[in-house]
């Protein structure tokens, strides 16, 4: 795939829950190796947008293409598509009865049908990538929240996705644990991983994002480089939002 072609191409995306319209015609293109940060008030549709991108939520209408594949087409192998789209949630969703390496290896065994020994070796490599090589045998209740979230990131990375979606990855963490997760995300960016991040970590957005998208009421109001969105947005709603969270 050429670097000019988007890995993720969302066009005219609408999503309603009954009478409530949550997404009202969103267009989003994410190019290879790009880190796109999505900000906006609670209830603006950010998480729903991410969940539609791998069909955890079924869009009401619109088009979503991942690496050129229309993931809403009848008969599409959604499991094959999801292997290409890593997802990291606010809650870590780890199995408490499995070790860190067991949690990562399970995805490889179930999704890619890897033999146990190979899956565990790949799982250890993924844990090393997020700085947790020495915690491979630890169980979730023996890990801090930040470490658990890094295991969840390793689980997503082990499948070698084309893009990783992060939905509020640090919002369940104590403040002193946030930095370790952001450091892993920064390293992923530097290694060329394509990422879409929904988060309130504005300092991280300013320093690490290629592009910042501001959503409100189910629409993208503005997008651009971080310095434009944070320092000189065109839309008064964005100025108001940034002032409210940074003071």
mmCIF file of C-alpha atoms in Angstrom:
data_model
loop_
_atom_site.group_PDB
_atom_site.id
_atom_site.type_symbol
_atom_site.label_atom_id
_atom_site.label_comp_id
_atom_site.label_asym_id
_atom_site.label_seq_id
_atom_site.Cartn_x
_atom_site.Cartn_y
_atom_site.Cartn_z
ATOM 1 C CA UNK A 1 0.000 0.000 0.000
ATOM 2 C CA UNK A 2 1.423 3.375 -0.980
ATOM 3 C CA UNK A 3 1.916 6.022 1.684
ATOM 4 C CA UNK A 4 -0.424 8.355 -0.172
ATOM 5 C CA UNK A 5 -3.346 5.943 0.154
ATOM 6 C CA UNK A 6 -5.195 6.153 3.460
ATOM 7 C CA UNK A 7 -5.098 3.108 5.726
ATOM 8 C CA UNK A 8 -8.453 4.207 7.153
ATOM 9 C CA UNK A 9 -10.968 6.009 4.938
ATOM 10 C CA UNK A 10 -14.293 6.983 6.519
ATOM 11 C CA UNK A 11 -16.881 8.784 4.388
ATOM 12 C CA UNK A 12 -20.261 10.281 5.360
ATOM 13 C CA UNK A 13 -20.500 8.121 8.475
ATOM 14 C CA UNK A 14 -23.780 8.264 10.369
ATOM 15 C CA UNK A 15 -24.686 6.364 13.524
ATOM 16 C CA UNK A 16 -27.948 6.588 15.429
ATOM 17 C CA UNK A 17 -29.100 4.778 18.541
ATOM 18 C CA UNK A 18 -32.854 4.821 18.070
ATOM 19 C CA UNK A 19 -33.856 8.486 17.664
ATOM 20 C CA UNK A 20 -30.484 9.733 18.945
ATOM 21 C CA UNK A 21 -28.086 10.685 16.139
ATOM 22 C CA UNK A 22 -24.531 10.308 17.511
ATOM 23 C CA UNK A 23 -22.547 10.633 14.264
ATOM 24 C CA UNK A 24 -23.930 13.005 11.660
ATOM 25 C CA UNK A 25 -21.792 12.574 8.570
ATOM 26 C CA UNK A 26 -18.136 12.149 9.576
ATOM 27 C CA UNK A 27 -15.328 12.065 7.012
ATOM 28 C CA UNK A 28 -11.910 10.898 8.221
ATOM 29 C CA UNK A 29 -8.814 9.802 6.357
ATOM 30 C CA UNK A 30 -5.752 8.436 8.156
ATOM 31 C CA UNK A 31 -2.547 7.942 6.195
ATOM 32 C CA UNK A 32 0.173 5.368 6.966
ATOM 33 C CA UNK A 33 2.380 6.267 9.964
ATOM 34 C CA UNK A 34 0.083 9.128 10.962
ATOM 35 C CA UNK A 35 -0.946 9.780 14.578
ATOM 36 C CA UNK A 36 -4.376 11.394 14.557
ATOM 37 C CA UNK A 37 -5.706 12.707 17.853
ATOM 38 C CA UNK A 38 -9.478 13.136 18.302
ATOM 39 C CA UNK A 39 -10.589 15.611 20.957
ATOM 40 C CA UNK A 40 -13.895 17.129 21.975
ATOM 41 C CA UNK A 41 -16.416 17.202 24.804
ATOM 42 C CA UNK A 42 -17.997 14.075 26.286
ATOM 43 C CA UNK A 43 -20.879 12.872 24.161
ATOM 44 C CA UNK A 44 -19.484 14.327 20.939
ATOM 45 C CA UNK A 45 -19.261 10.907 19.237
ATOM 46 C CA UNK A 46 -15.509 10.248 19.510
ATOM 47 C CA UNK A 47 -15.693 6.749 20.979
ATOM 48 C CA UNK A 48 -18.614 5.788 18.749
ATOM 49 C CA UNK A 49 -16.514 6.792 15.724
ATOM 50 C CA UNK A 50 -13.695 4.469 16.823
ATOM 51 C CA UNK A 51 -16.088 1.608 17.567
ATOM 52 C CA UNK A 52 -17.659 1.937 14.113
ATOM 53 C CA UNK A 53 -14.210 1.685 12.523
ATOM 54 C CA UNK A 54 -13.972 -1.996 13.441
ATOM 55 C CA UNK A 55 -17.724 -2.619 13.564
ATOM 56 C CA UNK A 56 -18.016 -3.014 17.303
ATOM 57 C CA UNK A 57 -20.877 -0.649 16.511
ATOM 58 C CA UNK A 58 -22.732 -1.059 13.229
ATOM 59 C CA UNK A 59 -22.892 2.251 11.344
ATOM 60 C CA UNK A 60 -26.316 3.443 10.253
ATOM 61 C CA UNK A 61 -24.941 4.611 6.901
ATOM 62 C CA UNK A 62 -21.720 5.667 5.231
ATOM 63 C CA UNK A 63 -18.543 3.960 4.081
ATOM 64 C CA UNK A 64 -15.492 2.654 5.965
ATOM 65 C CA UNK A 65 -12.463 1.279 4.143
ATOM 66 C CA UNK A 66 -9.440 -0.249 5.858
ATOM 67 C CA UNK A 67 -6.437 -0.758 3.561
ATOM 68 C CA UNK A 68 -8.860 -0.356 0.652
ATOM 69 C CA UNK A 69 -11.295 -3.034 1.900
ATOM 70 C CA UNK A 70 -14.913 -1.924 2.357
ATOM 71 C CA UNK A 71 -15.565 -3.324 5.833
ATOM 72 C CA UNK A 72 -19.324 -2.712 5.530
ATOM 73 C CA UNK A 73 -19.685 -4.746 2.320
ATOM 74 C CA UNK A 74 -21.955 -7.794 2.486
ATOM 75 C CA UNK A 75 -19.926 -10.948 3.024
ATOM 76 C CA UNK A 76 -16.773 -9.167 4.216
ATOM 77 C CA UNK A 77 -14.711 -11.302 6.627
ATOM 78 C CA UNK A 78 -14.935 -8.971 9.599
ATOM 79 C CA UNK A 79 -12.595 -11.133 11.679
ATOM 80 C CA UNK A 80 -9.902 -10.802 9.011
ATOM 81 C CA UNK A 81 -10.463 -7.049 8.998
ATOM 82 C CA UNK A 82 -10.222 -6.836 12.785
ATOM 83 C CA UNK A 83 -6.817 -8.505 12.705
ATOM 84 C CA UNK A 84 -5.628 -5.397 10.870
ATOM 85 C CA UNK A 85 -7.235 -2.969 13.353
ATOM 86 C CA UNK A 86 -5.835 -3.103 16.888
ATOM 87 C CA UNK A 87 -8.074 -1.672 19.610
ATOM 88 C CA UNK A 88 -7.063 -0.484 23.072
ATOM 89 C CA UNK A 89 -9.897 0.388 25.426
ATOM 90 C CA UNK A 90 -10.284 2.489 28.544
ATOM 91 C CA UNK A 91 -10.744 -0.703 30.589
ATOM 92 C CA UNK A 92 -7.964 -3.212 30.132
ATOM 93 C CA UNK A 93 -10.208 -6.250 29.527
ATOM 94 C CA UNK A 94 -7.535 -8.719 30.669
ATOM 95 C CA UNK A 95 -8.417 -12.253 31.736
ATOM 96 C CA UNK A 96 -7.637 -12.398 35.483
ATOM 97 C CA UNK A 97 -6.795 -16.121 35.422
ATOM 98 C CA UNK A 98 -4.129 -15.703 32.718
ATOM 99 C CA UNK A 99 -0.630 -14.289 33.099
ATOM 100 C CA UNK A 100 0.460 -11.262 31.081
ATOM 101 C CA UNK A 101 2.001 -13.475 28.412
ATOM 102 C CA UNK A 102 -1.064 -15.733 28.542
ATOM 103 C CA UNK A 103 -3.353 -12.791 27.828
ATOM 104 C CA UNK A 104 -1.257 -11.729 24.828
ATOM 105 C CA UNK A 105 -0.769 -15.284 23.539
ATOM 106 C CA UNK A 106 -4.486 -16.075 23.728
ATOM 107 C CA UNK A 107 -5.247 -13.572 20.968
ATOM 108 C CA UNK A 108 -2.546 -15.120 18.783
ATOM 109 C CA UNK A 109 -3.859 -18.628 19.384
ATOM 110 C CA UNK A 110 -7.540 -17.778 18.868
ATOM 111 C CA UNK A 111 -7.243 -15.252 16.049
ATOM 112 C CA UNK A 112 -4.176 -16.451 14.130
ATOM 113 C CA UNK A 113 -4.297 -20.126 15.211
ATOM 114 C CA UNK A 114 -0.665 -20.036 16.356
ATOM 115 C CA UNK A 115 0.608 -23.068 18.304
ATOM 116 C CA UNK A 116 0.953 -22.375 22.033
ATOM 117 C CA UNK A 117 4.762 -22.239 22.110
ATOM 118 C CA UNK A 118 4.971 -19.857 19.149
ATOM 119 C CA UNK A 119 2.155 -17.708 20.532
ATOM 120 C CA UNK A 120 3.922 -17.398 23.881
ATOM 121 C CA UNK A 121 7.223 -16.458 22.247
ATOM 122 C CA UNK A 122 5.491 -13.775 20.169
ATOM 123 C CA UNK A 123 3.660 -12.697 23.308
ATOM 124 C CA UNK A 124 6.956 -12.228 25.148
ATOM 125 C CA UNK A 125 8.281 -10.165 22.230
ATOM 126 C CA UNK A 126 5.181 -7.948 22.334
ATOM 127 C CA UNK A 127 5.549 -7.488 26.107
ATOM 128 C CA UNK A 128 9.198 -6.514 25.624
ATOM 129 C CA UNK A 129 8.077 -3.903 23.124
ATOM 130 C CA UNK A 130 5.964 -2.200 25.828
ATOM 131 C CA UNK A 131 8.682 -2.522 28.492
ATOM 132 C CA UNK A 132 7.189 -5.462 30.384
ATOM 133 C CA UNK A 133 9.491 -8.363 29.510
ATOM 134 C CA UNK A 134 10.097 -9.071 33.205
ATOM 135 C CA UNK A 135 6.351 -9.202 33.963
ATOM 136 C CA UNK A 136 5.474 -11.970 31.481
ATOM 137 C CA UNK A 137 4.457 -14.412 34.220
ATOM 138 C CA UNK A 138 2.644 -11.874 36.418
ATOM 139 C CA UNK A 139 -1.142 -12.001 36.701
ATOM 140 C CA UNK A 140 -3.277 -8.884 36.215
ATOM 141 C CA UNK A 141 -3.885 -8.470 39.971
ATOM 142 C CA UNK A 142 -0.096 -8.294 40.449
ATOM 143 C CA UNK A 143 0.251 -5.411 37.978
ATOM 144 C CA UNK A 144 -0.464 -1.699 38.319
ATOM 145 C CA UNK A 145 -3.143 -0.162 36.145
ATOM 146 C CA UNK A 146 -0.491 1.300 33.875
ATOM 147 C CA UNK A 147 1.163 -2.094 33.486
ATOM 148 C CA UNK A 148 -2.192 -3.739 32.766
ATOM 149 C CA UNK A 149 -2.887 -1.184 30.041
ATOM 150 C CA UNK A 150 0.550 -1.843 28.546
ATOM 151 C CA UNK A 151 -0.290 -5.583 28.459
ATOM 152 C CA UNK A 152 -3.483 -4.633 26.600
ATOM 153 C CA UNK A 153 -1.407 -2.620 24.119
ATOM 154 C CA UNK A 154 0.976 -5.579 23.702
ATOM 155 C CA UNK A 155 -2.036 -7.813 22.989
ATOM 156 C CA UNK A 156 -3.134 -5.449 20.207
ATOM 157 C CA UNK A 157 0.413 -5.182 18.780
ATOM 158 C CA UNK A 158 1.005 -8.937 18.752
ATOM 159 C CA UNK A 159 -1.450 -9.341 15.876
ATOM 160 C CA UNK A 160 0.669 -6.912 13.807
ATOM 161 C CA UNK A 161 -2.208 -4.583 12.921
ATOM 162 C CA UNK A 162 -2.034 -1.931 10.220
ATOM 163 C CA UNK A 163 -3.596 0.637 12.548
ATOM 164 C CA UNK A 164 -4.301 0.841 16.281
ATOM 165 C CA UNK A 165 -7.298 2.683 17.717
ATOM 166 C CA UNK A 166 -6.967 3.961 21.297
ATOM 167 C CA UNK A 167 -10.196 4.830 23.127
ATOM 168 C CA UNK A 168 -9.355 6.913 26.222
ATOM 169 C CA UNK A 169 -6.388 4.631 27.030
ATOM 170 C CA UNK A 170 -5.305 6.548 30.151
ATOM 171 C CA UNK A 171 -8.606 7.726 31.632
ATOM 172 C CA UNK A 172 -8.896 4.800 34.091
ATOM 173 C CA UNK A 173 -5.338 5.285 35.387
ATOM 174 C CA UNK A 174 -4.009 7.106 38.415
ATOM 175 C CA UNK A 175 -2.202 10.260 37.229
ATOM 176 C CA UNK A 176 1.285 8.964 38.104
ATOM 177 C CA UNK A 177 0.748 5.884 35.898
ATOM 178 C CA UNK A 178 -0.336 7.776 32.785
ATOM 179 C CA UNK A 179 3.209 8.646 31.704
ATOM 180 C CA UNK A 180 4.289 5.032 31.239
ATOM 181 C CA UNK A 181 1.419 4.374 28.828
ATOM 182 C CA UNK A 182 1.995 7.597 26.904
ATOM 183 C CA UNK A 183 5.698 6.728 26.631
ATOM 184 C CA UNK A 184 4.790 3.427 24.934
ATOM 185 C CA UNK A 185 2.422 5.248 22.579
ATOM 186 C CA UNK A 186 5.148 7.759 21.740
ATOM 187 C CA UNK A 187 7.573 4.921 20.945
ATOM 188 C CA UNK A 188 4.955 3.287 18.712
ATOM 189 C CA UNK A 189 4.552 6.553 16.850
ATOM 190 C CA UNK A 190 8.311 6.799 16.373
ATOM 191 C CA UNK A 191 8.408 3.227 15.054
ATOM 192 C CA UNK A 192 5.857 4.177 12.362
ATOM 193 C CA UNK A 193 2.645 2.698 13.766
ATOM 194 C CA UNK A 194 -0.529 4.302 12.386
ATOM 195 C CA UNK A 195 -2.746 5.384 15.282
ATOM 196 C CA UNK A 196 -6.021 7.121 16.028
ATOM 197 C CA UNK A 197 -6.256 8.270 19.646
ATOM 198 C CA UNK A 198 -9.312 9.538 21.525
ATOM 199 C CA UNK A 199 -8.000 11.115 24.721
ATOM 200 C CA UNK A 200 -8.022 14.142 27.013
ATOM 201 C CA UNK A 201 -4.209 14.089 27.283
ATOM 202 C CA UNK A 202 -3.754 17.470 25.615
ATOM 203 C CA UNK A 203 -0.034 17.838 26.307
ATOM 204 C CA UNK A 204 0.529 14.518 24.567
ATOM 205 C CA UNK A 205 -1.652 15.657 21.663
ATOM 206 C CA UNK A 206 0.346 18.880 21.325
ATOM 207 C CA UNK A 207 3.696 17.100 21.303
ATOM 208 C CA UNK A 208 3.004 13.811 19.500
ATOM 209 C CA UNK A 209 0.069 14.200 17.095
ATOM 210 C CA UNK A 210 0.477 14.799 13.374
ATOM 211 C CA UNK A 211 -3.095 16.034 13.195
ATOM 212 C CA UNK A 212 -5.758 16.949 15.737
ATOM 213 C CA UNK A 213 -9.458 16.558 15.004
ATOM 214 C CA UNK A 214 -12.074 18.378 17.065
ATOM 215 C CA UNK A 215 -15.509 16.750 17.292
ATOM 216 C CA UNK A 216 -18.674 18.191 18.759
ATOM 217 C CA UNK A 217 -22.252 16.979 18.509
ATOM 218 C CA UNK A 218 -21.465 14.183 16.046
ATOM 219 C CA UNK A 219 -19.493 16.285 13.567
ATOM 220 C CA UNK A 220 -15.865 17.197 12.907
ATOM 221 C CA UNK A 221 -15.775 20.957 13.391
ATOM 222 C CA UNK A 222 -12.120 21.454 12.508
ATOM 223 C CA UNK A 223 -8.898 19.531 11.941
ATOM 224 C CA UNK A 224 -5.297 20.525 11.487
ATOM 225 C CA UNK A 225 -1.797 20.418 12.979
ATOM 226 C CA UNK A 226 -1.697 20.638 16.799
ATOM 227 C CA UNK A 227 -0.325 24.177 16.835
ATOM 228 C CA UNK A 228 -3.238 25.385 14.676
ATOM 229 C CA UNK A 229 -5.959 23.654 16.703
ATOM 230 C CA UNK A 230 -4.533 24.570 20.105
ATOM 231 C CA UNK A 231 -3.162 28.034 19.386
ATOM 232 C CA UNK A 232 -5.316 29.465 16.619
ATOM 233 C CA UNK A 233 -8.446 27.457 15.825
ATOM 234 C CA UNK A 234 -10.938 28.995 13.430
ATOM 235 C CA UNK A 235 -13.970 27.747 15.337
ATOM 236 C CA UNK A 236 -14.928 29.578 18.562
ATOM 237 C CA UNK A 237 -16.268 26.326 20.075
ATOM 238 C CA UNK A 238 -12.726 24.899 20.025
ATOM 239 C CA UNK A 239 -11.254 27.945 21.748
ATOM 240 C CA UNK A 240 -13.917 27.612 24.437
ATOM 241 C CA UNK A 241 -13.261 23.880 24.898
ATOM 242 C CA UNK A 242 -9.483 24.230 25.135
ATOM 243 C CA UNK A 243 -9.766 27.130 27.585
ATOM 244 C CA UNK A 244 -12.097 25.063 29.776
ATOM 245 C CA UNK A 245 -9.769 22.065 30.051
ATOM 246 C CA UNK A 246 -6.420 23.830 30.320
ATOM 247 C CA UNK A 247 -7.313 26.141 33.202
#
